[in-house]
mmCIF file of C-alpha atoms in Angstrom:
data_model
loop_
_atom_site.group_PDB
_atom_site.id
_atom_site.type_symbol
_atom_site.label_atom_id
_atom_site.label_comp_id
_atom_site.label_asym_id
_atom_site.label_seq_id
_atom_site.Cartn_x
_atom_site.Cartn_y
_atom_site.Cartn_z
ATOM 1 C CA UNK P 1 -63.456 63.095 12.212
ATOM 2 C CA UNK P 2 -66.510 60.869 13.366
ATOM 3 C CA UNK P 3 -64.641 58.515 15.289
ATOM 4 C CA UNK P 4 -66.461 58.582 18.969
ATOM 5 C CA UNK P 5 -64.013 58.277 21.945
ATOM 6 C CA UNK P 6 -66.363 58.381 24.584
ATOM 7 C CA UNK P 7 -64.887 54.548 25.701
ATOM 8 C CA UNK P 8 -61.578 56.189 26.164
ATOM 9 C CA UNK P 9 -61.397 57.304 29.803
ATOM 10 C CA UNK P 10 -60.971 61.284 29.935
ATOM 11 C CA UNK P 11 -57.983 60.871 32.406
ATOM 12 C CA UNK P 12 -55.959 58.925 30.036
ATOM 13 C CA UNK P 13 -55.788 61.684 26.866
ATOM 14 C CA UNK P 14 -55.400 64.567 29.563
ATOM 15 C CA UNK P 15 -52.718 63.177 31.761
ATOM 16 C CA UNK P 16 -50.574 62.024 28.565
ATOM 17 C CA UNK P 17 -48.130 64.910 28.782
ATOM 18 C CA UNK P 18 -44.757 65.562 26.554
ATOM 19 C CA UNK P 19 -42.358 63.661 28.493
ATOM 20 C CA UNK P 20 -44.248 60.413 29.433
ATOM 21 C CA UNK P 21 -43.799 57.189 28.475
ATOM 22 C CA UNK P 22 -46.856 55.415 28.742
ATOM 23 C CA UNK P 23 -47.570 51.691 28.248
ATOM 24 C CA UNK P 24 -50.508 49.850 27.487
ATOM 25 C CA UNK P 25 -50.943 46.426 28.296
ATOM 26 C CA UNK P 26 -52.688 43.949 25.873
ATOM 27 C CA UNK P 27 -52.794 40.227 25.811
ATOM 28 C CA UNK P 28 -52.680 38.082 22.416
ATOM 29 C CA UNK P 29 -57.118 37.747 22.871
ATOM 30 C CA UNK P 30 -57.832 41.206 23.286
ATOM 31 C CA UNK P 31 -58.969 43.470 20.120
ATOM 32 C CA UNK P 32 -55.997 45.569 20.259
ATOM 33 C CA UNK P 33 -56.410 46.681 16.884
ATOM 34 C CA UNK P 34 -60.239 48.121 17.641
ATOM 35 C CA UNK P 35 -58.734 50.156 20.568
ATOM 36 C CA UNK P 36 -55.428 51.600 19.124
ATOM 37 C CA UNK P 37 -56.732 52.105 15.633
ATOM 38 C CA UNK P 38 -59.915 53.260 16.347
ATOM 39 C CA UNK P 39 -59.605 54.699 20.019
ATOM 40 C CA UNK P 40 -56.606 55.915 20.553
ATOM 41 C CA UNK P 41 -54.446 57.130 17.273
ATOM 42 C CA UNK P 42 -57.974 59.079 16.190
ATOM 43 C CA UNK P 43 -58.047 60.318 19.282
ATOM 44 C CA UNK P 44 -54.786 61.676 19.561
ATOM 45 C CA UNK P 45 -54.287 62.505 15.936
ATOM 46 C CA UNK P 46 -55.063 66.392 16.384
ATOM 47 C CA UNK P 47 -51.554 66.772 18.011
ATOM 48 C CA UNK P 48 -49.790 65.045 15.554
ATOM 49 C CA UNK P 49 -48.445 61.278 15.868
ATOM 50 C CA UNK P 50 -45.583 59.148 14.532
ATOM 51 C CA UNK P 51 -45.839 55.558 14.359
ATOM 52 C CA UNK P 52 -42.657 53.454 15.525
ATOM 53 C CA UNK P 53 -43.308 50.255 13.839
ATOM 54 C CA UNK P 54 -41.644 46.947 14.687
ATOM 55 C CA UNK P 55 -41.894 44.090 12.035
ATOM 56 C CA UNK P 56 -44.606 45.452 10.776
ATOM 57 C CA UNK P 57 -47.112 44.488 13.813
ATOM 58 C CA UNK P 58 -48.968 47.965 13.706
ATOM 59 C CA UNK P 59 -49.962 47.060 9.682
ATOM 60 C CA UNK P 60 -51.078 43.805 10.836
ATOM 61 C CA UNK P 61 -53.161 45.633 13.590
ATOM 62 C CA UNK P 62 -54.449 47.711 10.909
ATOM 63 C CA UNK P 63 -55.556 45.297 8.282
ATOM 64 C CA UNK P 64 -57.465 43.398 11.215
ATOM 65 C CA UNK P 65 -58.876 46.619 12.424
ATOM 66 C CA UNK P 66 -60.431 47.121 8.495
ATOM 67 C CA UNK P 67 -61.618 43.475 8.177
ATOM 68 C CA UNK P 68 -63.769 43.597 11.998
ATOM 69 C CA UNK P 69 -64.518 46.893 11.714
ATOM 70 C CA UNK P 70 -66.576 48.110 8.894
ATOM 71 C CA UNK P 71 -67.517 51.509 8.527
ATOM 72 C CA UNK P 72 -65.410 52.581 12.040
ATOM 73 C CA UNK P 73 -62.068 51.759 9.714
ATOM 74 C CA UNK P 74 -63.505 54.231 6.662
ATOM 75 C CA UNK P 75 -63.623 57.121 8.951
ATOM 76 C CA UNK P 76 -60.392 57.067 10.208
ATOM 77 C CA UNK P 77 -58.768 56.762 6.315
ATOM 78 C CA UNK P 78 -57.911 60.351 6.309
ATOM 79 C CA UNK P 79 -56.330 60.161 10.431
ATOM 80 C CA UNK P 80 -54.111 57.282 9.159
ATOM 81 C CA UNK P 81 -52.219 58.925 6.089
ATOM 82 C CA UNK P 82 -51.291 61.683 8.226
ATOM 83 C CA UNK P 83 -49.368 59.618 10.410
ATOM 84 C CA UNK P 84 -45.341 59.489 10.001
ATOM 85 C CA UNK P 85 -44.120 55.837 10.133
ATOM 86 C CA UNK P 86 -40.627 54.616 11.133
ATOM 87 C CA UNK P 87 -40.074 51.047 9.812
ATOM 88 C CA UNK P 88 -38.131 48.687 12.062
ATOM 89 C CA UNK P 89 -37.435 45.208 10.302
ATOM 90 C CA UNK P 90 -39.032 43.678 7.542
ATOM 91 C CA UNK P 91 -43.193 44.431 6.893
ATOM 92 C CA UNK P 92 -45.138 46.357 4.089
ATOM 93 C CA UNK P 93 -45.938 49.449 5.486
ATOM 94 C CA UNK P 94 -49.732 50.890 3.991
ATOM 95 C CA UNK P 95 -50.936 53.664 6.212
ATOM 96 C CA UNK P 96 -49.342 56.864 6.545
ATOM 97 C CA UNK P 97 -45.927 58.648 5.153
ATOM 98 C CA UNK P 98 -42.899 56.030 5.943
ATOM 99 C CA UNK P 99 -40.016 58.621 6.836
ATOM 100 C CA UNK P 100 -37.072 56.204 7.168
ATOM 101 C CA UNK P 101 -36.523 52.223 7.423
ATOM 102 C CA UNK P 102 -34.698 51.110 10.171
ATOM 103 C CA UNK P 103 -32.576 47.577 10.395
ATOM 104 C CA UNK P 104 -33.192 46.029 13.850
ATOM 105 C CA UNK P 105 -30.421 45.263 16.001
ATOM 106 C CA UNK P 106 -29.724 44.296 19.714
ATOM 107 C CA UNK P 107 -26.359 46.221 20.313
ATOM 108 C CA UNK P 108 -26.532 48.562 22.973
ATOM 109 C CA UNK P 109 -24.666 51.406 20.825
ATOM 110 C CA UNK P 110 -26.263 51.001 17.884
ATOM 111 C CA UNK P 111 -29.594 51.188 19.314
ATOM 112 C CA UNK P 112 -28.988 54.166 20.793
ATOM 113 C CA UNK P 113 -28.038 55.442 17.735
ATOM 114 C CA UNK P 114 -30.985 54.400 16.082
ATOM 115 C CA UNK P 115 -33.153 55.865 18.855
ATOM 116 C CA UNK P 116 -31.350 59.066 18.549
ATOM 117 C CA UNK P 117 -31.484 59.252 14.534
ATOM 118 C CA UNK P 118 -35.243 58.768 14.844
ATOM 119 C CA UNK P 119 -35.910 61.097 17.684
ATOM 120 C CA UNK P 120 -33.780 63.526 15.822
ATOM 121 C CA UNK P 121 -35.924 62.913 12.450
ATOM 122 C CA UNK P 122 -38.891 63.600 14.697
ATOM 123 C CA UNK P 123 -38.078 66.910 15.670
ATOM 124 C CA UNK P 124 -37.622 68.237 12.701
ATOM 125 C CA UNK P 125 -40.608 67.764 10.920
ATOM 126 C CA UNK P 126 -42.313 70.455 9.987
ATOM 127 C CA UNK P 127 -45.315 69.819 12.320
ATOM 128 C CA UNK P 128 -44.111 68.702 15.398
ATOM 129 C CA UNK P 129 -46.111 65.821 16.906
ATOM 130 C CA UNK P 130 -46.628 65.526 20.223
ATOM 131 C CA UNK P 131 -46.724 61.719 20.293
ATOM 132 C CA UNK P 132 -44.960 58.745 19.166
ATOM 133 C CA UNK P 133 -46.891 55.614 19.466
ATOM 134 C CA UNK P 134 -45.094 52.300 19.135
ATOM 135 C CA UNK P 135 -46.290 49.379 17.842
ATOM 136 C CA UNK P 136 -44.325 45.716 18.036
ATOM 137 C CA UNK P 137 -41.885 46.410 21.048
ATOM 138 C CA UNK P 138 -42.810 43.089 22.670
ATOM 139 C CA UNK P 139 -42.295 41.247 19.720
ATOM 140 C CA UNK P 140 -38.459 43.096 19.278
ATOM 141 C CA UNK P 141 -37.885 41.971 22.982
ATOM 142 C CA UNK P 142 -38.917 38.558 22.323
ATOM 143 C CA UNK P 143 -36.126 37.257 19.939
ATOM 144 C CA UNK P 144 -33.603 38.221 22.629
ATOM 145 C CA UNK P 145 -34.152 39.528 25.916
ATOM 146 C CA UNK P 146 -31.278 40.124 27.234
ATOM 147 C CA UNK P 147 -29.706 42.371 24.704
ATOM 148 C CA UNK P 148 -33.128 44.081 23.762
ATOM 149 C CA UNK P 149 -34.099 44.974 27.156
ATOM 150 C CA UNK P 150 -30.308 46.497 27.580
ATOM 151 C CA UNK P 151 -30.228 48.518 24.619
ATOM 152 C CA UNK P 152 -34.198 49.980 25.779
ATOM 153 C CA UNK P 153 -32.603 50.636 28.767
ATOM 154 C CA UNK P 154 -29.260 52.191 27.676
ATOM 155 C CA UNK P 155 -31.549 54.514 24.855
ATOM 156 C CA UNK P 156 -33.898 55.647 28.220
ATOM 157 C CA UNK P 157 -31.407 56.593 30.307
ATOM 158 C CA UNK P 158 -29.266 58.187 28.274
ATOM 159 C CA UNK P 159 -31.532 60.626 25.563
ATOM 160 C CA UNK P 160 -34.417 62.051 28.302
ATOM 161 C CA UNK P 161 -37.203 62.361 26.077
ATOM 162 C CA UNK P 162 -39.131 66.351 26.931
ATOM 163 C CA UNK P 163 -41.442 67.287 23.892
ATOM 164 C CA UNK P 164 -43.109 64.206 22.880
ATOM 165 C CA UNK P 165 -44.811 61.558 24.552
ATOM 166 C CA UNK P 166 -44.246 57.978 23.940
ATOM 167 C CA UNK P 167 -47.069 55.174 23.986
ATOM 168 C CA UNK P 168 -45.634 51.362 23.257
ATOM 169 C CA UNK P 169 -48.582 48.442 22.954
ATOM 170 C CA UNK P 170 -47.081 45.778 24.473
ATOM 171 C CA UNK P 171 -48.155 42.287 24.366
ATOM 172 C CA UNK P 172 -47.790 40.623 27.368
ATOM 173 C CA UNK P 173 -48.858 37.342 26.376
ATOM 174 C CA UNK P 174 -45.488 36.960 24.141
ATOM 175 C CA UNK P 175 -43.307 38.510 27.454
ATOM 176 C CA UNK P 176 -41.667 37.246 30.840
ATOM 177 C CA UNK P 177 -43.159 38.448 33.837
ATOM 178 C CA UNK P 178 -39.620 40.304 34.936
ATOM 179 C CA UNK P 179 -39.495 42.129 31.256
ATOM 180 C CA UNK P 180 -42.907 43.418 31.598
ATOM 181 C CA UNK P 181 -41.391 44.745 35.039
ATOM 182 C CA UNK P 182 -38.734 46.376 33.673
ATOM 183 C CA UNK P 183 -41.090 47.990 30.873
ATOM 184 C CA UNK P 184 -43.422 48.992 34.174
ATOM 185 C CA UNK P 185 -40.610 50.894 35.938
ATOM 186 C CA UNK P 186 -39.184 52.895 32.698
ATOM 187 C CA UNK P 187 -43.197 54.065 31.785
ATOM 188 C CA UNK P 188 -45.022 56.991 33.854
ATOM 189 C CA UNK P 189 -48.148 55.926 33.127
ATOM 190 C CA UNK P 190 -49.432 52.526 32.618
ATOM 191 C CA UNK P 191 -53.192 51.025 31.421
ATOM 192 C CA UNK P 192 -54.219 47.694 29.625
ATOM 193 C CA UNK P 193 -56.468 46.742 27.471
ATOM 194 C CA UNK P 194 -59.444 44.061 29.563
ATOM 195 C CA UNK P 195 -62.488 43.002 27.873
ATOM 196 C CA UNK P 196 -61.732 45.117 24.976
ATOM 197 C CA UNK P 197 -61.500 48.545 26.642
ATOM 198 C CA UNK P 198 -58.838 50.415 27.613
ATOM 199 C CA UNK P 199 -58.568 50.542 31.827
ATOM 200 C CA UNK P 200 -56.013 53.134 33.289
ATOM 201 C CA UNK P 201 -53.438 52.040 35.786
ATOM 202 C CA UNK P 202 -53.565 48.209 34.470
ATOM 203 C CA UNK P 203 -56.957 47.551 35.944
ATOM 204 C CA UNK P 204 -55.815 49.261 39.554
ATOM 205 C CA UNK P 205 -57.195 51.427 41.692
#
């Protein structure tokens, strides 16, 4: 593939297991793009990925990632049409195969209905990935709290996710300190991105 993932810490890609929910932890200054676009998804692309993409952010990740990256964004060309995309909101969508386009909302029950159509659409693709990586979650929470953070909640604890893992970027610069605490206590593992590389356990030891 030629992408080099020698900055990703070995723990995090072997302690990802089907079943986790993992979030990573960026601020609005940190080169996000460089470290889920040419870290991570290439990274875990061998086991298959879909992309969950809110308003488009993981695009806009991706066009920043080609513009400050050169040669690194060539190589991963191939990695990034593979990927299955589901579209939530508004947002041209340019890398990999869009399976369905989603209309945001913040009611609990239609949420979950959402979350179950897509996790439903996941497991029936012919090659079963092994991890859903979400991009713009922060951004969904952002325009209203209260109802966002409730339907995440009601979708968790309701469908128990088994075969896939789930990785959400969040931006924390864009959150309250009690959402990103909520978002803390529903993941199983949890890292952030600090001076460009990706730290496990949020910098903690």
């Amino acid at each position: 593939m030629g992408v080099s993932n020698e900055r990703i810490p070995t723990d995090f890609l072997t302690a990802v297991m089907p079943g986790d929910i993992v979030l990573i932890k960026y601020t609005s200054t940190e080169p996000v793009e460089r470290v889920a676009w040419g870290e991570v998804i290439p990274s875990l692309h061998d086991h298959g990925i879909v992309s969950i993409d809110f308003w488009g952010i993981g695009e806009i990740l991706v066009r920043k990632f080609a513009k400050t990256s050169g040669i690194e964004y060539t190589k991963i060309l191939d990695v990034m049409r593979e990927i299955k995309v589901i579209k939530v909101g508004p947002g041209a969508i340019s890398y990999g195969e869009v399976l369905e386009d989603i209309v945001p909302t913040y009611e609990p029950q239609n949420f979950l209905r959402n979350y179950y159509s897509i996790l439903s659409r996941v497991s029936r693709l012919p090659k079963k990935p092994r991890y859903v990586v979400m991009f713009g979650l922060s951004h969904y929470i952002y325009f209203n709290p209260e109802k966002a953070l409730k339907s995440i909640l009601t979708a968790v604890s309701t469908i128990p996710i088994e075969d896939i893992a789930i990785i959400n970027f969040v931006n924390t610069s864009i959150l309250k300190e009690e959402h990103i605490g909520i978002l803390e206590e529903l993941s199983t593992k949890i890292a952030e991105i600090s001076g460009g590389r990706l730290v496990i356990g949020g910098g903690k030891t």
